[in-house]
PDB file of C-alpha atoms in Angstrom:
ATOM      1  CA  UNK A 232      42.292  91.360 113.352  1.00 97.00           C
ATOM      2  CA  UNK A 233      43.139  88.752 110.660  1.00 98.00           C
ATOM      3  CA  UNK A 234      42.764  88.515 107.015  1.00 98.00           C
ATOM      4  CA  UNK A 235      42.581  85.381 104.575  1.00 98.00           C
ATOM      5  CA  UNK A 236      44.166  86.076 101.213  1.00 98.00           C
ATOM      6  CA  UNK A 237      42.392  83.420  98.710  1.00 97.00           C
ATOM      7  CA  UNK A 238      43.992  83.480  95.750  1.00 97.00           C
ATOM      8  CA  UNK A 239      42.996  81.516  92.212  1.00 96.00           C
ATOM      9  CA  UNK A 240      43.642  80.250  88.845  1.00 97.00           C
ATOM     10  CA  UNK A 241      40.227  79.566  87.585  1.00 97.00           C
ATOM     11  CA  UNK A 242      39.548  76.602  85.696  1.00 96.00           C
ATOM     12  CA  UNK A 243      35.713  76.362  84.901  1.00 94.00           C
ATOM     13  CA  UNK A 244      33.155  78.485  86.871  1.00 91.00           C
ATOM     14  CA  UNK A 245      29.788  76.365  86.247  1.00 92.00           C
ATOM     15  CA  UNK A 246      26.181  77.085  87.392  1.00 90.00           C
ATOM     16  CA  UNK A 247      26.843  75.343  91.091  1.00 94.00           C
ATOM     17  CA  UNK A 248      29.801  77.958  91.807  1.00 95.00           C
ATOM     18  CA  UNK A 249      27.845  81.476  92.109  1.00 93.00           C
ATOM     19  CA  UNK A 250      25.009  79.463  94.373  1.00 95.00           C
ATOM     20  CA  UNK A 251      27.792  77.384  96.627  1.00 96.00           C
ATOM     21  CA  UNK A 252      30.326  80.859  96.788  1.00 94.00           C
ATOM     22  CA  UNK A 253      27.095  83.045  97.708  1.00 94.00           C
ATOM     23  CA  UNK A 254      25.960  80.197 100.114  1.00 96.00           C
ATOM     24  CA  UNK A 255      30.141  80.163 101.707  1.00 95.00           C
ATOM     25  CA  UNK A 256      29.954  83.678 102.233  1.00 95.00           C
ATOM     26  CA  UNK A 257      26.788  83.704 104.545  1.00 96.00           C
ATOM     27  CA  UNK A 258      27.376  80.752 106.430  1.00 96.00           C
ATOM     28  CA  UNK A 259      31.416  82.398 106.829  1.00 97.00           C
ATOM     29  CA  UNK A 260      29.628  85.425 108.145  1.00 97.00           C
ATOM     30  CA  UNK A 261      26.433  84.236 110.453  1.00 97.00           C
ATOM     31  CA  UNK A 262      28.112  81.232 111.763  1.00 96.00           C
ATOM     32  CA  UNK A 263      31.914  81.880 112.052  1.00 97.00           C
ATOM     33  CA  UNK A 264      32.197  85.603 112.841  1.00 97.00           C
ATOM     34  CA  UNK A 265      33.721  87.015 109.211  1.00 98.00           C
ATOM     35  CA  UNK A 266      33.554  90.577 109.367  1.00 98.00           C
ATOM     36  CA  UNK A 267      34.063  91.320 106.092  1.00 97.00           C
ATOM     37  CA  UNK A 268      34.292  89.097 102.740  1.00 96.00           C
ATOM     38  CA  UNK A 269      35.506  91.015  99.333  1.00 96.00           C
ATOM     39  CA  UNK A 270      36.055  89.273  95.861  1.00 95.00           C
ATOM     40  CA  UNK A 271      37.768  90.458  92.295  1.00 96.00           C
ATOM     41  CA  UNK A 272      37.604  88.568  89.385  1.00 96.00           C
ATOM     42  CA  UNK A 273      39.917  89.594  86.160  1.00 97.00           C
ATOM     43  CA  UNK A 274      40.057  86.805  83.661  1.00 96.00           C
ATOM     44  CA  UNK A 275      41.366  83.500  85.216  1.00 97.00           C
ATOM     45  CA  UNK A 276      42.380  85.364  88.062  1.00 97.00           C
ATOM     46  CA  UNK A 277      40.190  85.540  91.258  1.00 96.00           C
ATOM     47  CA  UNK A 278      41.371  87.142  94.752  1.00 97.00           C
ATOM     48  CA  UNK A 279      39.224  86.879  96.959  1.00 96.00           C
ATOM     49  CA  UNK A 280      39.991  88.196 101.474  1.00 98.00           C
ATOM     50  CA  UNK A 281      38.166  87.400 104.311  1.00 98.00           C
ATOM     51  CA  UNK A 282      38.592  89.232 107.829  1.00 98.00           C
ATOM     52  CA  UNK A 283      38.489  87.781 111.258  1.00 98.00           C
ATOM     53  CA  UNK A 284      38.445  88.565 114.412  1.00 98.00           C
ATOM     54  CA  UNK A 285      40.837  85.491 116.027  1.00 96.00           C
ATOM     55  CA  UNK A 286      42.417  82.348 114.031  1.00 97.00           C
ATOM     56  CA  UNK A 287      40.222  80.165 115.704  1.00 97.00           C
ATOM     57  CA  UNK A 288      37.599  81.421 113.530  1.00 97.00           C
ATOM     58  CA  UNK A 289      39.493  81.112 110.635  1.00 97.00           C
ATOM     59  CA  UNK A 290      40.437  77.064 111.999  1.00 97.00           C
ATOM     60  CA  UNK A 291      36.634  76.141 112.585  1.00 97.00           C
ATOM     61  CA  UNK A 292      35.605  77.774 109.611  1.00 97.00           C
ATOM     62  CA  UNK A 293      38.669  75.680 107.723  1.00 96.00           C
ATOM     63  CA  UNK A 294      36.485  72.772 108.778  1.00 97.00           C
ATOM     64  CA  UNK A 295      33.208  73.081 108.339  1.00 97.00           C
ATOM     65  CA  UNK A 296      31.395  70.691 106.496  1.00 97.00           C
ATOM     66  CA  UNK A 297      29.543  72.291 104.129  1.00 97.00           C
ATOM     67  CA  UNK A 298      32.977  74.491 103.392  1.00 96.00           C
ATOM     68  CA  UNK A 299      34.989  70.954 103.065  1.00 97.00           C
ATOM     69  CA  UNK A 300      32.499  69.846  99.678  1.00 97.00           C
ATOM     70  CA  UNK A 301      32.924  73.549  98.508  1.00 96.00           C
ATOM     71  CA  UNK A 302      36.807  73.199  99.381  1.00 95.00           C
ATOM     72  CA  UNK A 303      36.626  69.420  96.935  1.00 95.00           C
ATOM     73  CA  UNK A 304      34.584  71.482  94.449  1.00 96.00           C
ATOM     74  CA  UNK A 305      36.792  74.147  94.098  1.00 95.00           C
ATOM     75  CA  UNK A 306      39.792  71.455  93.678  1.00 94.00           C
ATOM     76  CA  UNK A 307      38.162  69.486  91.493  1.00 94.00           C
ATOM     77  CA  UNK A 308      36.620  71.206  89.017  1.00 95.00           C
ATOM     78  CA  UNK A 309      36.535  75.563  89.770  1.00 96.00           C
ATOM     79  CA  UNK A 310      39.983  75.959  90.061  1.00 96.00           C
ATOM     80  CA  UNK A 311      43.256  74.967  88.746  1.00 96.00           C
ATOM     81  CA  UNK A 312      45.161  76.222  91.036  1.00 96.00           C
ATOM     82  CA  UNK A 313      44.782  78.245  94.288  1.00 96.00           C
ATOM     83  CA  UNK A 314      46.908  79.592  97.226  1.00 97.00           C
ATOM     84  CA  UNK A 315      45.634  80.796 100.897  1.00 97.00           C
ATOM     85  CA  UNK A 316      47.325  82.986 102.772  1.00 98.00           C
ATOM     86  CA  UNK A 317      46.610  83.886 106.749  1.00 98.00           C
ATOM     87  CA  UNK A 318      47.733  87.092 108.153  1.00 98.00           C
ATOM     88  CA  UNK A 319      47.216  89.468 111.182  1.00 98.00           C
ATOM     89  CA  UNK A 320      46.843  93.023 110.417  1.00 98.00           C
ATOM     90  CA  UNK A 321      49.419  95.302 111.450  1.00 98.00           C
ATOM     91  CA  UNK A 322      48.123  98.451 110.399  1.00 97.00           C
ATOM     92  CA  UNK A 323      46.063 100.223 108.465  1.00 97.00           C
ATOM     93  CA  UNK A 324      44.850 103.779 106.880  1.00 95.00           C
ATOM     94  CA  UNK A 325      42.454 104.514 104.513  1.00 94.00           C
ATOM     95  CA  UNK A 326      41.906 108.252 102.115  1.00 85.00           C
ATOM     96  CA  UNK A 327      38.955 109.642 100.242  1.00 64.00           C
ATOM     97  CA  UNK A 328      40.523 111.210  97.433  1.00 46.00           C
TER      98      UNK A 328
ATOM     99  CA  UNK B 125      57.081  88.451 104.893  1.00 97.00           C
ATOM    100  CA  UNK B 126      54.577  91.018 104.942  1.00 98.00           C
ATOM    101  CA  UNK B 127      51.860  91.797 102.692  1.00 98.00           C
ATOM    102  CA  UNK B 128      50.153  95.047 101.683  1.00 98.00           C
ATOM    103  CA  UNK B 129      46.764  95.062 100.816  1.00 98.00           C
ATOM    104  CA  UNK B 130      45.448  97.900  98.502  1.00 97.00           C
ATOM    105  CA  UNK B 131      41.767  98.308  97.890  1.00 97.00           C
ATOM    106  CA  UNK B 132      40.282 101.011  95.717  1.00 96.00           C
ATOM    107  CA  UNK B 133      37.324 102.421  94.271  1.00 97.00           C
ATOM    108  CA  UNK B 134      38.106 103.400  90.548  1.00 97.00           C
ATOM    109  CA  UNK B 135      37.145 106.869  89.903  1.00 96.00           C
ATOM    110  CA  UNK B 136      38.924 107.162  86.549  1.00 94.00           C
ATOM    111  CA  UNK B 137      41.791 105.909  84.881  1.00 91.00           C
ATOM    112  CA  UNK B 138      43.330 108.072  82.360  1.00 92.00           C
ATOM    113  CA  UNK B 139      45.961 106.855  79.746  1.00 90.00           C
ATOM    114  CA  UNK B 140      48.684 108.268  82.223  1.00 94.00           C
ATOM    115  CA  UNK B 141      47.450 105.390  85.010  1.00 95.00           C
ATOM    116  CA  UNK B 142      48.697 102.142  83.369  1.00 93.00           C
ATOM    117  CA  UNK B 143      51.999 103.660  82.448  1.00 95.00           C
ATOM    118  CA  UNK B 144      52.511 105.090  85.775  1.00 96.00           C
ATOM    119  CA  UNK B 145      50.863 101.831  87.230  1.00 94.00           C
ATOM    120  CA  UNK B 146      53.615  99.856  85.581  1.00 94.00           C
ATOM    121  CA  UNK B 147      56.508 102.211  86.364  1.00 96.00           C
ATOM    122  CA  UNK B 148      55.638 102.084  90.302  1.00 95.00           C
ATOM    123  CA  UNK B 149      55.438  98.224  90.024  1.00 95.00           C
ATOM    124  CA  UNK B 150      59.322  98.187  88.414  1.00 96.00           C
ATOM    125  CA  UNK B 151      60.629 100.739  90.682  1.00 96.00           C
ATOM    126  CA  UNK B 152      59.011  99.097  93.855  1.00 97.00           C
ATOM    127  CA  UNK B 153      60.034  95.760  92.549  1.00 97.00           C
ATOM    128  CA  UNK B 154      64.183  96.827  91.527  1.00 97.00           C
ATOM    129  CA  UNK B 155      64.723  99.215  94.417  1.00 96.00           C
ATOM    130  CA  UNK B 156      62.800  98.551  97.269  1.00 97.00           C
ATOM    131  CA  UNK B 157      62.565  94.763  97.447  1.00 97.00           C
ATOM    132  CA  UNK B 158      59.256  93.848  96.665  1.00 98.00           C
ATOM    133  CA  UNK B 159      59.290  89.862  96.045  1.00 98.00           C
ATOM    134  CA  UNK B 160      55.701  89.993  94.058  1.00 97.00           C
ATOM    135  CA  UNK B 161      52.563  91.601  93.015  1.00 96.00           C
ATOM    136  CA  UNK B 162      49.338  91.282  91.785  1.00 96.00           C
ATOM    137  CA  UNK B 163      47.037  93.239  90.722  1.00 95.00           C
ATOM    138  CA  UNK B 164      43.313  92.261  89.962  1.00 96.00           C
ATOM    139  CA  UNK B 165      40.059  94.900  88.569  1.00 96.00           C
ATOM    140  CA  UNK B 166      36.496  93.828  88.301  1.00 97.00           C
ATOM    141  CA  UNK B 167      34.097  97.029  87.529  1.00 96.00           C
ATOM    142  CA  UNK B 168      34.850  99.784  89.867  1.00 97.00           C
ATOM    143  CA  UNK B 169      36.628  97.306  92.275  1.00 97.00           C
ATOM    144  CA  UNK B 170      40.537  97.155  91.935  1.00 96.00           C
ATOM    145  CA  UNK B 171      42.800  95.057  94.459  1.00 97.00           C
ATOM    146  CA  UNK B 172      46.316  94.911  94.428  1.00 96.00           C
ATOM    147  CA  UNK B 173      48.612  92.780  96.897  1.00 98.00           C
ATOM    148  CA  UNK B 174      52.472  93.475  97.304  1.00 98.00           C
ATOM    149  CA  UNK B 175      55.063  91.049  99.362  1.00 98.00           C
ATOM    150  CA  UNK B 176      57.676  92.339 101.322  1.00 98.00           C
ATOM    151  CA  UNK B 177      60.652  90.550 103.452  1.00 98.00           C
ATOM    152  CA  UNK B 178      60.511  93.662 105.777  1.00 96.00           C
ATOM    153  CA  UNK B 179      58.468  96.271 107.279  1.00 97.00           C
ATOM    154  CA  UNK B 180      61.416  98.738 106.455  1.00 97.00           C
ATOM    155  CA  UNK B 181      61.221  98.032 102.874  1.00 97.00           C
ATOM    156  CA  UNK B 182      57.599  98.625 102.937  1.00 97.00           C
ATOM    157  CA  UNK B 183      58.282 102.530 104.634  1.00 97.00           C
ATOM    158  CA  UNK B 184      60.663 103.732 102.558  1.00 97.00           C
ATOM    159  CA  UNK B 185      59.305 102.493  99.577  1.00 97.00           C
ATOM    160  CA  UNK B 186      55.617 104.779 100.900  1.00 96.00           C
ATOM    161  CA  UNK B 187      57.897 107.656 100.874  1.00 97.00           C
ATOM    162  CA  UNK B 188      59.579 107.348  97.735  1.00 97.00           C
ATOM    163  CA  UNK B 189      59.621 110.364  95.761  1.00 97.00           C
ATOM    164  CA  UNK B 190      57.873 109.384  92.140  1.00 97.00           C
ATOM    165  CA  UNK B 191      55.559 107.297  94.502  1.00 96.00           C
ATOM    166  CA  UNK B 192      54.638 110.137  96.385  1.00 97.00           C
ATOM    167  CA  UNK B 193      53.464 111.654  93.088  1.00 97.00           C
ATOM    168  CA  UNK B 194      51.567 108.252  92.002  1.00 96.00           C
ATOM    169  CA  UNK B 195      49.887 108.476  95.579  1.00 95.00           C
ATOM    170  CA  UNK B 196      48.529 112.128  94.926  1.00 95.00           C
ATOM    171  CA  UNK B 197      47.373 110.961  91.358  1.00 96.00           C
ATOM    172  CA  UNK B 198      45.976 108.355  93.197  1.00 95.00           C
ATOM    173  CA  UNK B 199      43.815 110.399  94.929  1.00 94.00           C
ATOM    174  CA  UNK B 200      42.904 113.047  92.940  1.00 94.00           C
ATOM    175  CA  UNK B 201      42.517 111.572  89.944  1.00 95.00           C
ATOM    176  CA  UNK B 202      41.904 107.908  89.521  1.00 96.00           C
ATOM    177  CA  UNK B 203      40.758 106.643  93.220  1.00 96.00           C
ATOM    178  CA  UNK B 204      37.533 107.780  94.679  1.00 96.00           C
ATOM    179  CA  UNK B 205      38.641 106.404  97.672  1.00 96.00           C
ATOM    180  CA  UNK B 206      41.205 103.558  98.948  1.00 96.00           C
ATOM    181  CA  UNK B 207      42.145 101.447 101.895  1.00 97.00           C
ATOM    182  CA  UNK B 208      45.859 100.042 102.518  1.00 97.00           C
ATOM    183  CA  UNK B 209      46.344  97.101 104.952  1.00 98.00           C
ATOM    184  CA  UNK B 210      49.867  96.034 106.197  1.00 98.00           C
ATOM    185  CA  UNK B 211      49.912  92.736 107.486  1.00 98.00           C
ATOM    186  CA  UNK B 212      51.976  89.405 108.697  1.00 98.00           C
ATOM    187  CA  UNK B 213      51.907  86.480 106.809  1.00 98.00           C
ATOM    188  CA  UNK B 214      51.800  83.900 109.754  1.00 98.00           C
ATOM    189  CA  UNK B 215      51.235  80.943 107.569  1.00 97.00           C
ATOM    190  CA  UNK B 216      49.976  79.727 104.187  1.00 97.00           C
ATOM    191  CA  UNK B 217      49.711  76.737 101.638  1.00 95.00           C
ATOM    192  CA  UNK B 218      48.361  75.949  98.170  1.00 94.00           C
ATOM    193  CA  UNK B 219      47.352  72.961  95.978  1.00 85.00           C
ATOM    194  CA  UNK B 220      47.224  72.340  92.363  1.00 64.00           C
ATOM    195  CA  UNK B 221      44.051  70.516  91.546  1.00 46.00           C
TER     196      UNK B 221
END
């Protein structure tokens, strides 16, 4: 399993974002096999992770069409800044307190 | 480099939590060779993201003793429930827009 770390300096969130970021996440998750898709927001700061099953999901998703205008829009005029990590998953545990 | 991923559910957070919350950081940071983290909370939804050089780092700094007593605050008190992820960074990049 594999995990894409999305991490952002936010520049100006306008009325396209929430519609093109609701419209990534489905088309991530019908068409490319994301399992899972969580997002934070805290002031300029946005992290958003995405998990996959293999990195050719994450490669084809990477160039999708649709996900290469959001990718120019994000650049361009959502975010300042923004870093992507891709990782495989090791391990994990989770507790209910 | 490694990464650990830390997803919670907020129960409550007390005054206690940011001091103790800022004390683990330090302490994780000056003894056990953690090269960055962040830390983002929207609502109920908190994730935090620590980088490591080594997986051995990342063990003995679970079993640290004031840890240990963060991690059982952590559970009974300000965590309904929460996941933690260890994971490989195999690659990454970033742009400034």
């Amino acid at each position: 399993m594999y995990a894409v770390i999305f991490k952002a300096e936010i520049n100006k969130l306008d009325s396209r974002y929430s519609e093109v970021a609701s419209q990534m996440r489905e088309l991530a998750t019908n068409k490319y096999g994301c399992t899972e898709f969580i997002s934070v927001t805290e002031g300029a700061q946005e992290i958003a992770i995405s998990y996959w099953q293999d990195q050719e999901q994450i490669k084809h998703w990477k160039q999708d069409s649709e996900h290469l205008v959001a990718q120019e829009l994000g650049r361009s005029i959502w975010y300042k800044s923004y870093k992507v990590q891709i990782l495989k998953i090791l391990r994990e545990y989770s507790t209910n307190a």
